[in-house]
Amino acid sequence: MAEQEVIKHTKKIFSVWGEKKSFWHKLREFVLEILIIVFAITLSIYLHDRSVKKHQDHETKEFLLGLKEDLKTDIAEMDSDRVSYLKSGLAFAYIANRKINELPDPDTLEKYRNWILNTTGLIPNSGRFEGFKSSGKIGTIDNKELQNNIMDLYQEDIPNVIVSTNSYTQKKQRLFDYLATNRKRITDSTDNFATVMGSDHAHNISKNLSYVGEIIQRYDTCISKMKAIIKGIEEEYGK
């Protein structure tokens, strides 16, 4: 509609000078038509920008509300992972604190078996963020504190957790390799697990694995940042 108005008034500008009227009358009409064209173009740009902004705001809202649900799932997983690392730290501290020639108690080892023999790693729900970022839309989040928290979480905090947990898993793999080489059956229902875990080699590995403070701290940082992001989203759009 605005384009048609511009064309119509542009044609009128050219026709003004062909009319049999005074120069000043023609000039007034010329200026008026120019003003009408400028107004029409300005209005068209304003309406277009408003439409684009409305569409961007809708996409941003959909992203943030979806991200909120992703973060709730991630927090639940991180809380579970955090407990696993706390218990792994306790299990390996128990083994590392045995005196020379003091074998770990088989019943205590059995209690800690899952934490000794399993690995834990974070698989974040980052697909939504990666898609939104790769499309160049992160800048459409008007709340800059919220925007910065989201970027810090996915580009710094979560990668830090993954680096720490991957390193821990690599250390644990050394224990798995040692157990695979040295573990033997004593009877059909028993083995030498306690003896192997009481060895100097297992002691040294366990001492290293008992230090989980950095991992716990990084999980806490992520969980705190996620809760701050959820709060920011709720402040923007309500619960």
PDB file of C-alpha atoms in Angstrom:
ATOM      1  CA  MET A   1       0.000   0.000   0.000  1.00  0.00           C
ATOM      2  CA  ALA A   2       2.798   2.432   0.924  1.00  0.00           C
ATOM      3  CA  GLU A   3       4.670   1.530  -2.258  1.00  0.00           C
ATOM      4  CA  GLN A   4       1.610   2.391  -4.372  1.00  0.00           C
ATOM      5  CA  GLU A   5       1.263   5.734  -2.585  1.00  0.00           C
ATOM      6  CA  VAL A   6       4.914   6.553  -3.282  1.00  0.00           C
ATOM      7  CA  ILE A   7       4.484   5.729  -6.981  1.00  0.00           C
ATOM      8  CA  LYS A   8       1.299   7.786  -7.196  1.00  0.00           C
ATOM      9  CA  HIS A   9       2.819  10.863  -5.575  1.00  0.00           C
ATOM     10  CA  THR A  10       6.077  10.516  -7.508  1.00  0.00           C
ATOM     11  CA  LYS A  11       4.088  10.658 -10.753  1.00  0.00           C
ATOM     12  CA  LYS A  12       2.257  13.691  -9.409  1.00  0.00           C
ATOM     13  CA  ILE A  13       5.577  15.451  -8.753  1.00  0.00           C
ATOM     14  CA  PHE A  14       6.484  15.208 -12.412  1.00  0.00           C
ATOM     15  CA  SER A  15       3.016  16.309 -13.504  1.00  0.00           C
ATOM     16  CA  VAL A  16       3.072  19.396 -11.276  1.00  0.00           C
ATOM     17  CA  TRP A  17       5.615  21.185 -13.441  1.00  0.00           C
ATOM     18  CA  GLY A  18       3.503  20.674 -16.555  1.00  0.00           C
ATOM     19  CA  GLU A  19       0.490  22.423 -15.080  1.00  0.00           C
ATOM     20  CA  LYS A  20      -0.376  25.998 -16.066  1.00  0.00           C
ATOM     21  CA  LYS A  21       0.037  27.450 -12.594  1.00  0.00           C
ATOM     22  CA  SER A  22       2.377  29.964 -10.990  1.00  0.00           C
ATOM     23  CA  PHE A  23       5.885  28.930 -10.053  1.00  0.00           C
ATOM     24  CA  TRP A  24       5.185  29.333  -6.322  1.00  0.00           C
ATOM     25  CA  HIS A  25       2.016  27.274  -6.536  1.00  0.00           C
ATOM     26  CA  LYS A  26       3.941  24.538  -8.337  1.00  0.00           C
ATOM     27  CA  LEU A  27       6.703  24.741  -5.731  1.00  0.00           C
ATOM     28  CA  ARG A  28       4.219  24.371  -2.859  1.00  0.00           C
ATOM     29  CA  GLU A  29       2.661  21.313  -4.493  1.00  0.00           C
ATOM     30  CA  PHE A  30       6.106  19.889  -5.231  1.00  0.00           C
ATOM     31  CA  VAL A  31       7.205  20.254  -1.598  1.00  0.00           C
ATOM     32  CA  LEU A  32       3.905  18.823  -0.365  1.00  0.00           C
ATOM     33  CA  GLU A  33       4.285  15.753  -2.565  1.00  0.00           C
ATOM     34  CA  ILE A  34       7.864  15.272  -1.375  1.00  0.00           C
ATOM     35  CA  LEU A  35       6.691  15.436   2.245  1.00  0.00           C
ATOM     36  CA  ILE A  36       3.944  12.908   1.531  1.00  0.00           C
ATOM     37  CA  ILE A  37       6.473  10.546  -0.076  1.00  0.00           C
ATOM     38  CA  VAL A  38       8.897  10.909   2.863  1.00  0.00           C
ATOM     39  CA  PHE A  39       6.073  10.264   5.319  1.00  0.00           C
ATOM     40  CA  ALA A  40       4.900   7.194   3.358  1.00  0.00           C
ATOM     41  CA  ILE A  41       8.424   5.738   3.235  1.00  0.00           C
ATOM     42  CA  THR A  42       9.041   6.479   6.920  1.00  0.00           C
ATOM     43  CA  LEU A  43       5.727   4.899   7.891  1.00  0.00           C
ATOM     44  CA  SER A  44       6.484   1.854   5.740  1.00  0.00           C
ATOM     45  CA  ILE A  45       9.907   1.410   7.354  1.00  0.00           C
ATOM     46  CA  TYR A  46       8.401   1.844  10.830  1.00  0.00           C
ATOM     47  CA  LEU A  47       5.675  -0.740  10.222  1.00  0.00           C
ATOM     48  CA  HIS A  48       8.161  -3.184   8.696  1.00  0.00           C
ATOM     49  CA  ASP A  49      10.591  -2.786  11.614  1.00  0.00           C
ATOM     50  CA  ARG A  50       7.733  -3.205  14.061  1.00  0.00           C
ATOM     51  CA  SER A  51       6.627  -6.405  12.318  1.00  0.00           C
ATOM     52  CA  VAL A  52      10.190  -7.764  12.336  1.00  0.00           C
ATOM     53  CA  LYS A  53      10.605  -6.869  16.031  1.00  0.00           C
ATOM     54  CA  LYS A  54       7.313  -8.551  16.899  1.00  0.00           C
ATOM     55  CA  HIS A  55       8.415 -11.709  15.081  1.00  0.00           C
ATOM     56  CA  GLN A  56      11.827 -11.615  16.792  1.00  0.00           C
ATOM     57  CA  ASP A  57      10.215 -11.120  20.199  1.00  0.00           C
ATOM     58  CA  HIS A  58       7.982 -14.143  19.571  1.00  0.00           C
ATOM     59  CA  GLU A  59      10.952 -16.310  18.553  1.00  0.00           C
ATOM     60  CA  THR A  60      12.951 -15.110  21.556  1.00  0.00           C
ATOM     61  CA  LYS A  61      10.085 -15.867  23.934  1.00  0.00           C
ATOM     62  CA  GLU A  62       9.657 -19.366  22.480  1.00  0.00           C
ATOM     63  CA  PHE A  63      13.415 -19.958  22.811  1.00  0.00           C
ATOM     64  CA  LEU A  64      13.624 -18.770  26.405  1.00  0.00           C
ATOM     65  CA  LEU A  65      10.549 -20.688  27.570  1.00  0.00           C
ATOM     66  CA  GLY A  66      11.923 -23.835  25.911  1.00  0.00           C
ATOM     67  CA  LEU A  67      15.349 -23.167  27.423  1.00  0.00           C
ATOM     68  CA  LYS A  68      13.749 -22.911  30.849  1.00  0.00           C
ATOM     69  CA  GLU A  69      12.456 -26.486  30.525  1.00  0.00           C
ATOM     70  CA  ASP A  70      15.855 -27.680  29.246  1.00  0.00           C
ATOM     71  CA  LEU A  71      17.520 -26.136  32.283  1.00  0.00           C
ATOM     72  CA  LYS A  72      15.090 -27.764  34.710  1.00  0.00           C
ATOM     73  CA  THR A  73      15.990 -31.147  33.205  1.00  0.00           C
ATOM     74  CA  ASP A  74      19.706 -30.335  33.348  1.00  0.00           C
ATOM     75  CA  ILE A  75      19.496 -29.246  36.991  1.00  0.00           C
ATOM     76  CA  ALA A  76      17.866 -32.565  37.920  1.00  0.00           C
ATOM     77  CA  GLU A  77      20.642 -34.453  36.108  1.00  0.00           C
ATOM     78  CA  MET A  78      23.343 -32.288  37.666  1.00  0.00           C
ATOM     79  CA  ASP A  79      21.951 -32.786  41.171  1.00  0.00           C
ATOM     80  CA  SER A  80      22.110 -36.551  40.586  1.00  0.00           C
ATOM     81  CA  ASP A  81      25.629 -36.340  39.105  1.00  0.00           C
ATOM     82  CA  ARG A  82      26.776 -34.191  42.004  1.00  0.00           C
ATOM     83  CA  VAL A  83      25.623 -36.839  44.496  1.00  0.00           C
ATOM     84  CA  SER A  84      27.439 -39.515  42.475  1.00  0.00           C
ATOM     85  CA  TYR A  85      30.710 -37.605  42.664  1.00  0.00           C
ATOM     86  CA  LEU A  86      30.292 -36.926  46.375  1.00  0.00           C
ATOM     87  CA  LYS A  87      29.818 -40.646  47.004  1.00  0.00           C
ATOM     88  CA  SER A  88      32.676 -41.544  44.665  1.00  0.00           C
ATOM     89  CA  GLY A  89      34.893 -39.202  46.657  1.00  0.00           C
ATOM     90  CA  LEU A  90      33.854 -40.891  49.910  1.00  0.00           C
ATOM     91  CA  ALA A  91      34.398 -44.365  48.430  1.00  0.00           C
ATOM     92  CA  PHE A  92      37.905 -43.648  47.207  1.00  0.00           C
ATOM     93  CA  ALA A  93      38.795 -41.693  50.357  1.00  0.00           C
ATOM     94  CA  TYR A  94      37.878 -44.826  52.350  1.00  0.00           C
ATOM     95  CA  ILE A  95      40.216 -46.940  50.216  1.00  0.00           C
ATOM     96  CA  ALA A  96      43.016 -44.338  50.217  1.00  0.00           C
ATOM     97  CA  ASN A  97      42.906 -43.994  54.033  1.00  0.00           C
ATOM     98  CA  ARG A  98      43.690 -47.690  54.723  1.00  0.00           C
ATOM     99  CA  LYS A  99      46.936 -48.268  56.614  1.00  0.00           C
ATOM    100  CA  ILE A 100      49.737 -50.317  55.058  1.00  0.00           C
ATOM    101  CA  ASN A 101      48.664 -53.966  54.679  1.00  0.00           C
ATOM    102  CA  GLU A 102      45.133 -53.110  55.895  1.00  0.00           C
ATOM    103  CA  LEU A 103      42.693 -54.441  53.335  1.00  0.00           C
ATOM    104  CA  PRO A 104      39.397 -52.667  52.724  1.00  0.00           C
ATOM    105  CA  ASP A 105      36.410 -54.307  54.390  1.00  0.00           C
ATOM    106  CA  PRO A 106      34.535 -56.419  51.769  1.00  0.00           C
ATOM    107  CA  ASP A 107      31.135 -55.283  53.075  1.00  0.00           C
ATOM    108  CA  THR A 108      32.141 -51.613  52.873  1.00  0.00           C
ATOM    109  CA  LEU A 109      33.486 -52.153  49.368  1.00  0.00           C
ATOM    110  CA  GLU A 110      30.192 -53.744  48.412  1.00  0.00           C
ATOM    111  CA  LYS A 111      28.366 -50.662  49.729  1.00  0.00           C
ATOM    112  CA  TYR A 112      30.566 -48.448  47.574  1.00  0.00           C
ATOM    113  CA  ARG A 113      30.707 -50.794  44.558  1.00  0.00           C
ATOM    114  CA  ASN A 114      28.491 -48.690  42.281  1.00  0.00           C
ATOM    115  CA  TRP A 115      30.523 -45.532  42.931  1.00  0.00           C
ATOM    116  CA  ILE A 116      33.820 -47.365  42.407  1.00  0.00           C
ATOM    117  CA  LEU A 117      32.923 -49.230  39.225  1.00  0.00           C
ATOM    118  CA  ASN A 118      30.607 -46.753  37.440  1.00  0.00           C
ATOM    119  CA  THR A 119      31.335 -43.498  35.625  1.00  0.00           C
ATOM    120  CA  THR A 120      29.277 -40.305  35.577  1.00  0.00           C
ATOM    121  CA  GLY A 121      29.260 -37.673  32.862  1.00  0.00           C
ATOM    122  CA  LEU A 122      27.094 -34.709  31.916  1.00  0.00           C
ATOM    123  CA  ILE A 123      25.100 -34.687  28.673  1.00  0.00           C
ATOM    124  CA  PRO A 124      23.587 -31.170  28.582  1.00  0.00           C
ATOM    125  CA  ASN A 125      20.455 -30.262  26.626  1.00  0.00           C
ATOM    126  CA  SER A 126      22.344 -27.719  24.542  1.00  0.00           C
ATOM    127  CA  GLY A 127      20.739 -28.264  21.121  1.00  0.00           C
ATOM    128  CA  ARG A 128      18.200 -25.446  21.541  1.00  0.00           C
ATOM    129  CA  PHE A 129      20.910 -22.976  22.572  1.00  0.00           C
ATOM    130  CA  GLU A 130      23.285 -24.023  19.785  1.00  0.00           C
ATOM    131  CA  GLY A 131      20.540 -23.658  17.170  1.00  0.00           C
ATOM    132  CA  PHE A 132      19.489 -20.216  18.435  1.00  0.00           C
ATOM    133  CA  LYS A 133      23.098 -19.024  18.638  1.00  0.00           C
ATOM    134  CA  SER A 134      24.071 -20.333  15.189  1.00  0.00           C
ATOM    135  CA  SER A 135      21.109 -18.477  13.667  1.00  0.00           C
ATOM    136  CA  GLY A 136      22.530 -15.225  15.060  1.00  0.00           C
ATOM    137  CA  LYS A 137      19.530 -14.541  17.291  1.00  0.00           C
ATOM    138  CA  ILE A 138      21.178 -14.366  20.731  1.00  0.00           C
ATOM    139  CA  GLY A 139      21.318 -10.581  20.364  1.00  0.00           C
ATOM    140  CA  THR A 140      17.500 -10.446  20.269  1.00  0.00           C
ATOM    141  CA  ILE A 141      17.428 -11.134  24.023  1.00  0.00           C
ATOM    142  CA  ASP A 142      16.930  -7.590  25.310  1.00  0.00           C
ATOM    143  CA  ASN A 143      17.830  -8.431  28.914  1.00  0.00           C
ATOM    144  CA  LYS A 144      21.636  -8.264  28.651  1.00  0.00           C
ATOM    145  CA  GLU A 145      22.244  -9.834  32.053  1.00  0.00           C
ATOM    146  CA  LEU A 146      20.100 -12.806  31.035  1.00  0.00           C
ATOM    147  CA  GLN A 147      21.852 -12.958  27.659  1.00  0.00           C
ATOM    148  CA  ASN A 148      25.301 -12.915  29.302  1.00  0.00           C
ATOM    149  CA  ASN A 149      24.322 -15.592  31.833  1.00  0.00           C
ATOM    150  CA  ILE A 150      23.135 -17.885  29.041  1.00  0.00           C
ATOM    151  CA  MET A 151      26.333 -17.370  27.035  1.00  0.00           C
ATOM    152  CA  ASP A 152      28.539 -17.906  30.112  1.00  0.00           C
ATOM    153  CA  LEU A 153      26.664 -21.080  31.037  1.00  0.00           C
ATOM    154  CA  TYR A 154      26.947 -22.795  27.664  1.00  0.00           C
ATOM    155  CA  GLN A 155      30.340 -21.464  26.581  1.00  0.00           C
ATOM    156  CA  GLU A 156      32.219 -21.543  29.888  1.00  0.00           C
ATOM    157  CA  ASP A 157      30.501 -23.179  32.857  1.00  0.00           C
ATOM    158  CA  ILE A 158      29.195 -26.372  31.220  1.00  0.00           C
ATOM    159  CA  PRO A 159      32.432 -26.950  29.240  1.00  0.00           C
ATOM    160  CA  ASN A 160      34.373 -26.612  32.525  1.00  0.00           C
ATOM    161  CA  VAL A 161      32.230 -29.352  34.089  1.00  0.00           C
ATOM    162  CA  ILE A 162      32.748 -31.621  31.086  1.00  0.00           C
ATOM    163  CA  VAL A 163      36.531 -31.074  31.139  1.00  0.00           C
ATOM    164  CA  SER A 164      36.696 -31.974  34.845  1.00  0.00           C
ATOM    165  CA  THR A 165      34.439 -35.032  34.585  1.00  0.00           C
ATOM    166  CA  ASN A 166      36.248 -36.319  31.483  1.00  0.00           C
ATOM    167  CA  SER A 167      39.553 -36.003  33.325  1.00  0.00           C
ATOM    168  CA  TYR A 168      38.098 -37.898  36.302  1.00  0.00           C
ATOM    169  CA  THR A 169      36.796 -40.652  34.026  1.00  0.00           C
ATOM    170  CA  GLN A 170      40.234 -41.007  32.436  1.00  0.00           C
ATOM    171  CA  LYS A 171      41.785 -41.447  35.878  1.00  0.00           C
ATOM    172  CA  LYS A 172      39.110 -43.989  36.756  1.00  0.00           C
ATOM    173  CA  GLN A 173      39.856 -45.896  33.555  1.00  0.00           C
ATOM    174  CA  ARG A 174      43.346 -46.579  34.917  1.00  0.00           C
ATOM    175  CA  LEU A 175      41.697 -48.299  37.876  1.00  0.00           C
ATOM    176  CA  PHE A 176      39.401 -50.279  35.561  1.00  0.00           C
ATOM    177  CA  ASP A 177      42.422 -51.429  33.527  1.00  0.00           C
ATOM    178  CA  TYR A 178      44.250 -52.462  36.695  1.00  0.00           C
ATOM    179  CA  LEU A 179      41.226 -54.402  37.964  1.00  0.00           C
ATOM    180  CA  ALA A 180      40.772 -56.119  34.606  1.00  0.00           C
ATOM    181  CA  THR A 181      44.373 -57.325  34.730  1.00  0.00           C
ATOM    182  CA  ASN A 182      44.587 -58.353  38.389  1.00  0.00           C
ATOM    183  CA  ARG A 183      41.124 -59.388  39.495  1.00  0.00           C
ATOM    184  CA  LYS A 184      40.765 -63.154  39.889  1.00  0.00           C
ATOM    185  CA  ARG A 185      38.126 -65.558  41.106  1.00  0.00           C
ATOM    186  CA  ILE A 186      38.744 -67.326  44.404  1.00  0.00           C
ATOM    187  CA  THR A 187      35.615 -69.435  44.334  1.00  0.00           C
ATOM    188  CA  ASP A 188      32.556 -69.470  42.103  1.00  0.00           C
ATOM    189  CA  SER A 189      31.014 -66.712  44.218  1.00  0.00           C
ATOM    190  CA  THR A 190      34.027 -64.749  45.513  1.00  0.00           C
ATOM    191  CA  ASP A 191      37.033 -62.959  44.061  1.00  0.00           C
ATOM    192  CA  ASN A 192      40.077 -61.028  45.201  1.00  0.00           C
ATOM    193  CA  PHE A 193      38.477 -57.601  44.735  1.00  0.00           C
ATOM    194  CA  ALA A 194      39.302 -56.471  48.290  1.00  0.00           C
ATOM    195  CA  THR A 195      42.906 -57.632  47.919  1.00  0.00           C
ATOM    196  CA  VAL A 196      43.369 -55.809  44.619  1.00  0.00           C
ATOM    197  CA  MET A 197      41.786 -52.634  45.994  1.00  0.00           C
ATOM    198  CA  GLY A 198      44.107 -52.848  48.985  1.00  0.00           C
ATOM    199  CA  SER A 199      47.239 -52.859  46.827  1.00  0.00           C
ATOM    200  CA  ASP A 200      49.599 -49.879  46.647  1.00  0.00           C
ATOM    201  CA  HIS A 201      48.707 -49.263  43.010  1.00  0.00           C
ATOM    202  CA  ALA A 202      44.962 -49.146  43.714  1.00  0.00           C
ATOM    203  CA  HIS A 203      45.679 -47.011  46.792  1.00  0.00           C
ATOM    204  CA  ASN A 204      47.548 -44.421  44.717  1.00  0.00           C
ATOM    205  CA  ILE A 205      44.809 -44.269  42.077  1.00  0.00           C
ATOM    206  CA  SER A 206      42.107 -44.094  44.760  1.00  0.00           C
ATOM    207  CA  LYS A 207      43.884 -41.235  46.529  1.00  0.00           C
ATOM    208  CA  ASN A 208      43.757 -39.259  43.289  1.00  0.00           C
ATOM    209  CA  LEU A 209      40.095 -40.147  42.735  1.00  0.00           C
ATOM    210  CA  SER A 210      39.124 -39.065  46.239  1.00  0.00           C
ATOM    211  CA  TYR A 211      39.586 -35.406  45.233  1.00  0.00           C
ATOM    212  CA  VAL A 212      36.253 -34.356  43.777  1.00  0.00           C
ATOM    213  CA  GLY A 213      36.127 -30.803  45.146  1.00  0.00           C
ATOM    214  CA  GLU A 214      36.746 -29.098  41.789  1.00  0.00           C
ATOM    215  CA  ILE A 215      34.034 -31.151  40.094  1.00  0.00           C
ATOM    216  CA  ILE A 216      31.508 -30.394  42.841  1.00  0.00           C
ATOM    217  CA  GLN A 217      32.376 -26.690  42.690  1.00  0.00           C
ATOM    218  CA  ARG A 218      31.876 -26.583  38.936  1.00  0.00           C
ATOM    219  CA  TYR A 219      28.560 -28.405  39.193  1.00  0.00           C
ATOM    220  CA  ASP A 220      27.472 -25.896  41.850  1.00  0.00           C
ATOM    221  CA  THR A 221      28.463 -23.003  39.580  1.00  0.00           C
ATOM    222  CA  CYS A 222      26.375 -24.434  36.743  1.00  0.00           C
ATOM    223  CA  ILE A 223      23.354 -25.135  38.926  1.00  0.00           C
ATOM    224  CA  SER A 224      23.499 -21.629  40.421  1.00  0.00           C
ATOM    225  CA  LYS A 225      23.788 -20.057  36.940  1.00  0.00           C
ATOM    226  CA  MET A 226      20.904 -22.177  35.638  1.00  0.00           C
ATOM    227  CA  LYS A 227      18.668 -21.122  38.514  1.00  0.00           C
ATOM    228  CA  ALA A 228      19.570 -17.463  37.860  1.00  0.00           C
ATOM    229  CA  ILE A 229      18.641 -17.890  34.182  1.00  0.00           C
ATOM    230  CA  ILE A 230      15.319 -19.535  35.068  1.00  0.00           C
ATOM    231  CA  LYS A 231      14.571 -16.674  37.474  1.00  0.00           C
ATOM    232  CA  GLY A 232      15.424 -14.145  34.755  1.00  0.00           C
ATOM    233  CA  ILE A 233      13.120 -15.866  32.264  1.00  0.00           C
ATOM    234  CA  GLU A 234      10.286 -15.960  34.808  1.00  0.00           C
ATOM    235  CA  GLU A 235      10.765 -12.249  35.491  1.00  0.00           C
ATOM    236  CA  GLU A 236      10.389 -11.608  31.760  1.00  0.00           C
ATOM    237  CA  TYR A 237       7.403 -13.854  31.060  1.00  0.00           C
ATOM    238  CA  GLY A 238       6.029 -14.997  34.412  1.00  0.00           C
ATOM    239  CA  LYS A 239       5.986 -18.503  35.844  1.00  0.00           C
TER     240      LYS A 239
END
